[in-house]
PDB file of C-alpha atoms in Angstrom:
ATOM      1  CA  MET A   1       0.000   0.000   0.000  1.00 87.00           C
ATOM      2  CA  ARG A   2       1.395   3.387  -1.009  1.00 95.00           C
ATOM      3  CA  ARG A   3       1.575   6.060   1.686  1.00 98.00           C
ATOM      4  CA  ILE A   4       0.826   9.588   0.480  1.00 99.00           C
ATOM      5  CA  VAL A   5       0.583  12.888   2.347  1.00 99.00           C
ATOM      6  CA  LEU A   6      -2.204  15.158   1.084  1.00 99.00           C
ATOM      7  CA  ALA A   7      -2.468  18.778   2.166  1.00 99.00           C
ATOM      8  CA  ILE A   8      -5.355  21.008   1.111  1.00 99.00           C
ATOM      9  CA  THR A   9      -4.876  24.773   1.448  1.00 98.00           C
ATOM     10  CA  GLY A  10      -7.037  27.837   0.897  1.00 97.00           C
ATOM     11  CA  ALA A  11      -6.520  28.417  -2.813  1.00 97.00           C
ATOM     12  CA  SER A  12      -9.654  28.424  -4.934  1.00 97.00           C
ATOM     13  CA  GLY A  13     -10.268  25.024  -6.487  1.00 97.00           C
ATOM     14  CA  ALA A  14     -10.901  22.908  -3.390  1.00 97.00           C
ATOM     15  CA  VAL A  15     -12.642  20.443  -5.693  1.00 97.00           C
ATOM     16  CA  TYR A  16      -9.198  19.379  -6.967  1.00 98.00           C
ATOM     17  CA  GLY A  17      -8.198  18.320  -3.462  1.00 98.00           C
ATOM     18  CA  LEU A  18     -11.519  16.598  -2.859  1.00 96.00           C
ATOM     19  CA  ARG A  19     -11.337  14.613  -6.101  1.00 96.00           C
ATOM     20  CA  LEU A  20      -7.691  13.704  -5.462  1.00 98.00           C
ATOM     21  CA  LEU A  21      -8.637  12.398  -2.022  1.00 96.00           C
ATOM     22  CA  GLU A  22     -11.388  10.243  -3.526  1.00 93.00           C
ATOM     23  CA  THR A  23      -9.035   8.943  -6.232  1.00 95.00           C
ATOM     24  CA  LEU A  24      -6.349   8.023  -3.702  1.00 96.00           C
ATOM     25  CA  ALA A  25      -8.911   6.244  -1.528  1.00 92.00           C
ATOM     26  CA  ALA A  26     -10.259   4.311  -4.513  1.00 91.00           C
ATOM     27  CA  ALA A  27      -6.682   3.251  -5.349  1.00 94.00           C
ATOM     28  CA  GLY A  28      -6.177   1.793  -1.870  1.00 93.00           C
ATOM     29  CA  VAL A  29      -3.646   4.432  -0.805  1.00 97.00           C
ATOM     30  CA  GLU A  30      -2.810   5.111   2.853  1.00 97.00           C
ATOM     31  CA  ILE A  31      -3.631   8.830   3.028  1.00 97.00           C
ATOM     32  CA  HIS A  32      -2.195  11.229   5.605  1.00 98.00           C
ATOM     33  CA  LEU A  33      -4.318  14.367   5.430  1.00 98.00           C
ATOM     34  CA  THR A  34      -4.008  17.881   6.793  1.00 98.00           C
ATOM     35  CA  ILE A  35      -6.198  20.874   5.948  1.00 98.00           C
ATOM     36  CA  SER A  36      -5.627  24.591   6.524  1.00 98.00           C
ATOM     37  CA  PRO A  37      -8.311  26.804   8.133  1.00 98.00           C
ATOM     38  CA  ALA A  38      -8.524  28.810   4.902  1.00 98.00           C
ATOM     39  CA  ALA A  39      -9.308  25.600   3.005  1.00 98.00           C
ATOM     40  CA  GLN A  40     -12.138  24.949   5.447  1.00 97.00           C
ATOM     41  CA  GLN A  41     -13.697  28.259   4.371  1.00 97.00           C
ATOM     42  CA  VAL A  42     -13.184  27.523   0.676  1.00 98.00           C
ATOM     43  CA  PHE A  43     -14.828  24.098   0.979  1.00 96.00           C
ATOM     44  CA  TYR A  44     -17.985  25.727   2.290  1.00 95.00           C
ATOM     45  CA  HIS A  45     -17.958  28.697  -0.097  1.00 96.00           C
ATOM     46  CA  GLU A  46     -17.278  26.690  -3.278  1.00 96.00           C
ATOM     47  CA  MET A  47     -19.047  23.406  -2.545  1.00 93.00           C
ATOM     48  CA  GLY A  48     -21.243  23.886   0.498  1.00 91.00           C
ATOM     49  CA  ILE A  49     -19.298  21.212   2.399  1.00 91.00           C
ATOM     50  CA  GLU A  50     -18.927  21.975   6.109  1.00 91.00           C
ATOM     51  CA  LEU A  51     -15.784  20.711   7.823  1.00 93.00           C
ATOM     52  CA  SER A  52     -14.854  20.714  11.485  1.00 93.00           C
ATOM     53  CA  LEU A  53     -11.075  20.777  11.724  1.00 94.00           C
ATOM     54  CA  ASP A  54     -11.115  20.500  15.523  1.00 90.00           C
ATOM     55  CA  HIS A  55     -13.414  17.461  15.529  1.00 91.00           C
ATOM     56  CA  PHE A  56     -12.661  16.147  12.068  1.00 92.00           C
ATOM     57  CA  ASP A  57     -14.760  13.351  10.604  1.00 90.00           C
ATOM     58  CA  PRO A  58     -13.018  11.711   7.600  1.00 84.00           C
ATOM     59  CA  ARG A  59     -16.424  10.813   6.187  1.00 82.00           C
ATOM     60  CA  SER A  60     -17.133  14.514   5.636  1.00 87.00           C
ATOM     61  CA  LEU A  61     -14.779  14.442   2.638  1.00 88.00           C
ATOM     62  CA  LEU A  62     -16.101  11.315   0.922  1.00 81.00           C
ATOM     63  CA  PRO A  63     -19.371  10.793  -0.963  1.00 76.00           C
ATOM     64  CA  GLU A  64     -22.147   8.453   0.095  1.00 75.00           C
ATOM     65  CA  PRO A  65     -22.133   5.531   0.839  1.00 73.00           C
ATOM     66  CA  TRP A  66     -18.563   5.863   2.162  1.00 74.00           C
ATOM     67  CA  GLY A  67     -18.936   9.427   3.380  1.00 78.00           C
ATOM     68  CA  THR A  68     -21.497  11.950   4.543  1.00 79.00           C
ATOM     69  CA  TRP A  69     -21.847  14.363   1.639  1.00 75.00           C
ATOM     70  CA  LYS A  70     -24.489  13.612  -0.935  1.00 73.00           C
ATOM     71  CA  LYS A  71     -23.372  13.029  -4.507  1.00 71.00           C
ATOM     72  CA  ALA A  72     -25.894  15.668  -5.584  1.00 76.00           C
ATOM     73  CA  THR A  73     -23.590  18.228  -3.938  1.00 81.00           C
ATOM     74  CA  LEU A  74     -21.262  18.059  -6.945  1.00 87.00           C
ATOM     75  CA  SER A  75     -23.734  16.744  -9.512  1.00 90.00           C
ATOM     76  CA  HIS A  76     -23.021  19.669 -11.861  1.00 92.00           C
ATOM     77  CA  TYR A  77     -19.434  18.396 -12.270  1.00 93.00           C
ATOM     78  CA  GLN A  78     -20.718  15.085 -13.673  1.00 92.00           C
ATOM     79  CA  PHE A  79     -17.845  13.092 -12.174  1.00 92.00           C
ATOM     80  CA  ARG A  80     -17.443   9.462 -13.091  1.00 87.00           C
ATOM     81  CA  PRO A  81     -18.052   7.381  -9.932  1.00 85.00           C
ATOM     82  CA  LEU A  82     -14.918   6.047  -8.246  1.00 85.00           C
ATOM     83  CA  LEU A  83     -16.418   4.832  -4.978  1.00 69.00           C
ATOM     84  CA  ASP A  84     -19.771   3.046  -5.018  1.00 61.00           C
ATOM     85  CA  ASP A  85     -21.700   0.259  -3.302  1.00 56.00           C
ATOM     86  CA  SER A  86     -19.823  -2.425  -5.239  1.00 58.00           C
ATOM     87  CA  ILE A  87     -16.494  -1.557  -3.603  1.00 56.00           C
ATOM     88  CA  GLN A  88     -15.697  -3.462  -0.425  1.00 54.00           C
ATOM     89  CA  PRO A  89     -14.504  -1.380   2.557  1.00 52.00           C
ATOM     90  CA  ALA A  90     -11.297  -3.423   2.795  1.00 53.00           C
ATOM     91  CA  SER A  91     -10.305  -2.390  -0.728  1.00 57.00           C
ATOM     92  CA  ILE A  92     -10.275   1.370  -0.157  1.00 72.00           C
ATOM     93  CA  GLY A  93      -7.382   3.231   1.385  1.00 80.00           C
ATOM     94  CA  GLN A  94      -6.923   4.245   5.001  1.00 91.00           C
ATOM     95  CA  LEU A  95      -7.240   7.899   5.994  1.00 93.00           C
ATOM     96  CA  PHE A  96      -5.341   9.577   8.839  1.00 96.00           C
ATOM     97  CA  TYR A  97      -5.977  13.227   9.707  1.00 96.00           C
ATOM     98  CA  TYR A  98      -3.695  15.707  11.502  1.00 97.00           C
ATOM     99  CA  PRO A  99      -4.577  19.232  12.680  1.00 97.00           C
ATOM    100  CA  VAL A 100      -2.440  21.797  10.918  1.00 97.00           C
ATOM    101  CA  ARG A 101      -0.840  22.854  14.238  1.00 97.00           C
ATOM    102  CA  ASP A 102       0.108  19.310  15.268  1.00 97.00           C
ATOM    103  CA  TYR A 103       3.894  19.292  15.000  1.00 96.00           C
ATOM    104  CA  SER A 104       4.024  15.923  16.764  1.00 97.00           C
ATOM    105  CA  ALA A 105       2.416  14.235  13.742  1.00 98.00           C
ATOM    106  CA  GLY A 106       4.469  11.570  12.006  1.00 98.00           C
ATOM    107  CA  ILE A 107       4.521  13.518   8.740  1.00 99.00           C
ATOM    108  CA  ALA A 108       6.563  16.229  10.485  1.00 98.00           C
ATOM    109  CA  SER A 109       9.550  13.871  10.679  1.00 98.00           C
ATOM    110  CA  GLY A 110      11.830  12.515   7.995  1.00 98.00           C
ATOM    111  CA  SER A 111      11.897   9.166   9.796  1.00 98.00           C
ATOM    112  CA  PHE A 112       8.218   8.714   8.885  1.00 98.00           C
ATOM    113  CA  LEU A 113       8.489   7.076   5.474  1.00 98.00           C
ATOM    114  CA  THR A 114       6.140   8.129   2.685  1.00 99.00           C
ATOM    115  CA  ASP A 115       5.902   7.696  -1.064  1.00 99.00           C
ATOM    116  CA  GLY A 116       5.291  11.379  -1.706  1.00 99.00           C
ATOM    117  CA  MET A 117       3.211  14.435  -0.900  1.00 99.00           C
ATOM    118  CA  ALA A 118       0.760  16.613  -2.801  1.00 99.00           C
ATOM    119  CA  ILE A 119      -0.496  20.056  -1.835  1.00 99.00           C
ATOM    120  CA  CYS A 120      -3.694  20.387  -3.831  1.00 99.00           C
ATOM    121  CA  PRO A 121      -4.629  23.123  -4.297  1.00 99.00           C
ATOM    122  CA  CYS A 122      -1.604  25.096  -3.126  1.00 99.00           C
ATOM    123  CA  SER A 123      -2.091  28.729  -2.141  1.00 98.00           C
ATOM    124  CA  MET A 124       0.519  31.341  -2.976  1.00 98.00           C
ATOM    125  CA  GLY A 125       1.093  31.914   0.740  1.00 98.00           C
ATOM    126  CA  THR A 126       1.823  28.231   1.296  1.00 98.00           C
ATOM    127  CA  LEU A 127       4.079  28.145  -1.746  1.00 98.00           C
ATOM    128  CA  ALA A 128       6.004  31.193  -0.501  1.00 98.00           C
ATOM    129  CA  SER A 129       6.465  29.742   2.990  1.00 98.00           C
ATOM    130  CA  ILE A 130       7.812  26.448   1.644  1.00 99.00           C
ATOM    131  CA  SER A 131      10.051  28.255  -0.832  1.00 98.00           C
ATOM    132  CA  HIS A 132      11.704  30.182   1.996  1.00 97.00           C
ATOM    133  CA  GLY A 133      11.835  27.354   4.529  1.00 96.00           C
ATOM    134  CA  LEU A 134       9.306  28.907   6.900  1.00 94.00           C
ATOM    135  CA  SER A 135       7.714  25.930   8.640  1.00 94.00           C
ATOM    136  CA  SER A 136       4.949  27.847  10.411  1.00 96.00           C
ATOM    137  CA  ASN A 137       2.441  24.979  10.258  1.00 98.00           C
ATOM    138  CA  LEU A 138       2.332  21.227   9.648  1.00 99.00           C
ATOM    139  CA  ILE A 139       1.763  21.632   5.900  1.00 99.00           C
ATOM    140  CA  HIS A 140       4.931  23.688   5.511  1.00 99.00           C
ATOM    141  CA  ARG A 141       6.913  21.322   7.729  1.00 99.00           C
ATOM    142  CA  ALA A 142       5.765  18.176   5.910  1.00 99.00           C
ATOM    143  CA  ALA A 143       6.679  19.768   2.582  1.00 99.00           C
ATOM    144  CA  ASP A 144      10.094  20.748   3.950  1.00 99.00           C
ATOM    145  CA  VAL A 145      10.602  17.138   5.070  1.00 99.00           C
ATOM    146  CA  HIS A 146       9.852  15.847   1.575  1.00 99.00           C
ATOM    147  CA  LEU A 147      12.330  18.281   0.049  1.00 99.00           C
ATOM    148  CA  LYS A 148      15.141  17.467   2.469  1.00 98.00           C
ATOM    149  CA  GLU A 149      14.532  13.718   2.172  1.00 99.00           C
ATOM    150  CA  ARG A 150      14.455  14.012  -1.637  1.00 98.00           C
ATOM    151  CA  ARG A 151      10.955  12.569  -1.859  1.00 99.00           C
ATOM    152  CA  LYS A 152       8.329  13.503  -4.400  1.00 99.00           C
ATOM    153  CA  LEU A 153       6.585  16.786  -3.597  1.00 99.00           C
ATOM    154  CA  VAL A 154       3.829  17.955  -5.954  1.00 99.00           C
ATOM    155  CA  LEU A 155       2.453  21.486  -5.639  1.00 99.00           C
ATOM    156  CA  VAL A 156      -0.776  22.380  -7.456  1.00 99.00           C
ATOM    157  CA  PRO A 157      -1.132  26.178  -7.582  1.00 98.00           C
ATOM    158  CA  ARG A 158      -4.368  27.635  -8.894  1.00 96.00           C
ATOM    159  CA  GLU A 159      -3.790  31.343  -9.367  1.00 96.00           C
ATOM    160  CA  THR A 160      -3.867  33.749 -12.299  1.00 96.00           C
ATOM    161  CA  PRO A 161      -2.203  36.000 -13.215  1.00 97.00           C
ATOM    162  CA  LEU A 162       1.076  35.178 -11.487  1.00 97.00           C
ATOM    163  CA  SER A 163       3.331  37.843 -10.011  1.00 98.00           C
ATOM    164  CA  SER A 164       7.092  37.845 -10.453  1.00 99.00           C
ATOM    165  CA  ILE A 165       7.341  36.956  -6.765  1.00 98.00           C
ATOM    166  CA  ALA A 166       5.137  33.870  -7.202  1.00 98.00           C
ATOM    167  CA  LEU A 167       7.040  32.807 -10.312  1.00 98.00           C
ATOM    168  CA  GLY A 168      10.316  33.213  -8.447  1.00 99.00           C
ATOM    169  CA  ASN A 169       9.045  31.069  -5.584  1.00 99.00           C
ATOM    170  CA  MET A 170       7.999  28.378  -8.052  1.00 99.00           C
ATOM    171  CA  GLN A 171      11.439  28.448  -9.643  1.00 99.00           C
ATOM    172  CA  ARG A 172      13.142  28.087  -6.253  1.00 99.00           C
ATOM    173  CA  LEU A 173      10.976  25.098  -5.393  1.00 99.00           C
ATOM    174  CA  SER A 174      11.456  23.480  -8.779  1.00 99.00           C
ATOM    175  CA  GLU A 175      15.217  23.810  -8.397  1.00 99.00           C
ATOM    176  CA  ALA A 176      14.909  22.292  -4.898  1.00 98.00           C
ATOM    177  CA  GLY A 177      13.221  19.218  -6.359  1.00 98.00           C
ATOM    178  CA  ALA A 178       9.497  19.944  -6.136  1.00 99.00           C
ATOM    179  CA  VAL A 179       7.120  19.389  -9.051  1.00 99.00           C
ATOM    180  CA  ILE A 180       5.115  22.501  -9.910  1.00 99.00           C
ATOM    181  CA  LEU A 181       1.876  21.216 -11.428  1.00 99.00           C
ATOM    182  CA  PRO A 182      -0.521  24.131 -12.016  1.00 98.00           C
ATOM    183  CA  ALA A 183      -4.238  23.413 -12.255  1.00 98.00           C
ATOM    184  CA  MET A 184      -4.190  23.912 -16.028  1.00 97.00           C
ATOM    185  CA  PRO A 185      -6.454  21.300 -17.652  1.00 96.00           C
ATOM    186  CA  GLY A 186      -5.876  20.232 -21.234  1.00 93.00           C
ATOM    187  CA  TYR A 187      -8.555  20.056 -23.899  1.00 92.00           C
ATOM    188  CA  TYR A 188      -7.131  17.569 -26.390  1.00 89.00           C
ATOM    189  CA  HIS A 189      -9.104  14.802 -24.680  1.00 88.00           C
ATOM    190  CA  GLN A 190     -12.349  16.596 -25.638  1.00 90.00           C
ATOM    191  CA  PRO A 191     -13.799  17.089 -22.149  1.00 94.00           C
ATOM    192  CA  GLN A 192     -17.539  16.683 -21.840  1.00 94.00           C
ATOM    193  CA  SER A 193     -18.004  18.088 -18.349  1.00 96.00           C
ATOM    194  CA  LEU A 194     -16.455  20.151 -15.581  1.00 96.00           C
ATOM    195  CA  GLY A 195     -15.533  16.856 -13.965  1.00 96.00           C
ATOM    196  CA  ASP A 196     -13.432  15.887 -16.983  1.00 96.00           C
ATOM    197  CA  LEU A 197     -11.408  19.095 -16.571  1.00 97.00           C
ATOM    198  CA  VAL A 198     -10.853  18.452 -12.865  1.00 98.00           C
ATOM    199  CA  ASP A 199      -9.931  14.824 -13.542  1.00 98.00           C
ATOM    200  CA  PHE A 200      -7.306  15.876 -16.095  1.00 97.00           C
ATOM    201  CA  VAL A 201      -5.362  17.721 -13.393  1.00 98.00           C
ATOM    202  CA  VAL A 202      -5.936  15.068 -10.727  1.00 98.00           C
ATOM    203  CA  ALA A 203      -4.688  12.418 -13.162  1.00 98.00           C
ATOM    204  CA  ARG A 204      -1.443  14.341 -13.647  1.00 98.00           C
ATOM    205  CA  VAL A 205      -0.949  14.493  -9.880  1.00 99.00           C
ATOM    206  CA  CYS A 206      -1.559  10.753  -9.538  1.00 98.00           C
ATOM    207  CA  ASP A 207       0.922  10.047 -12.329  1.00 98.00           C
ATOM    208  CA  GLN A 208       3.591  12.005 -10.449  1.00 98.00           C
ATOM    209  CA  LEU A 209       2.854  10.008  -7.291  1.00 99.00           C
ATOM    210  CA  ALA A 210       2.787   6.672  -9.159  1.00 98.00           C
ATOM    211  CA  VAL A 211      -0.805   6.057  -8.081  1.00 98.00           C
ATOM    212  CA  PRO A 212      -2.879   3.977 -10.536  1.00 95.00           C
ATOM    213  CA  HIS A 213      -6.159   5.485 -11.684  1.00 94.00           C
ATOM    214  CA  LYS A 214      -8.776   5.428 -14.408  1.00 89.00           C
ATOM    215  CA  LEU A 215      -9.706   9.059 -14.826  1.00 93.00           C
ATOM    216  CA  GLY A 216      -9.742   9.312 -18.618  1.00 83.00           C
ATOM    217  CA  ARG A 217      -7.909   8.535 -21.828  1.00 81.00           C
ATOM    218  CA  ARG A 218      -4.261   9.209 -22.458  1.00 85.00           C
ATOM    219  CA  TRP A 219      -3.031  10.883 -25.615  1.00 84.00           C
ATOM    220  CA  SER A 220      -3.059   8.576 -28.673  1.00 78.00           C
ATOM    221  CA  GLU A 221      -5.221   5.962 -26.944  1.00 73.00           C
ATOM    222  CA  THR A 222      -8.483   5.002 -28.619  1.00 64.00           C
ATOM    223  CA  PRO A 223     -11.756   5.051 -26.672  1.00 58.00           C
ATOM    224  CA  SER A 224     -11.737   1.253 -26.562  1.00 51.00           C
ATOM    225  CA  ALA A 225      -8.194   1.153 -25.135  1.00 48.00           C
ATOM    226  CA  GLY A 226      -9.245   4.125 -23.327  1.00 46.00           C
ATOM    227  CA  GLU A 227      -8.550   4.819 -19.704  1.00 50.00           C
ATOM    228  CA  PHE A 228      -5.748   6.044 -17.506  1.00 47.00           C
ATOM    229  CA  GLU A 229      -4.162   3.108 -15.791  1.00 40.00           C
TER     230      GLU A 229
END
């Protein structure tokens, strides 16, 4: 079982983090999750999903029947189902949650082995803090650990336009070994829904983390051959 750290920050596009979480769970990944207070606000504003970070319930981030939010909440995205009644509980991944101020969490230490980390979406403030080594919360510290241990770190900024400062921070992180993967969906796969656009970006993140998925077709594949694997 792969062990992945997932951090969700307050950039717009919380749906990317939510869909990535669902994809990792469907792939049987051991997920170590932390969420910033700003992300909590964005979840409610963009999707109407209420989270309690002090008394966190992992089910609040998964759809029925595995979670508490109704699939109708994101029905306008027209996502392909990843988790449904046919999937046995033992086949989905485990989820561990850490408050963003919990520096005693395993993910704050390099001795806690992981297969990579994604910050999805990644706010410009988070990106700047990591770029300058300012570990002011668990998200920053976990990212710093992945850089120093030379493990995969994927940052998914969703911001436009980008200032010279933000671009400089991205360059510093890229040179330090991070993967800068902006939420820039492609269109060559002829998306039919908002969900297809979200899945394009989530698929790229999963590819970087070596997590198998079936979120759509790859370039040059025919519809019959058809899915990401």
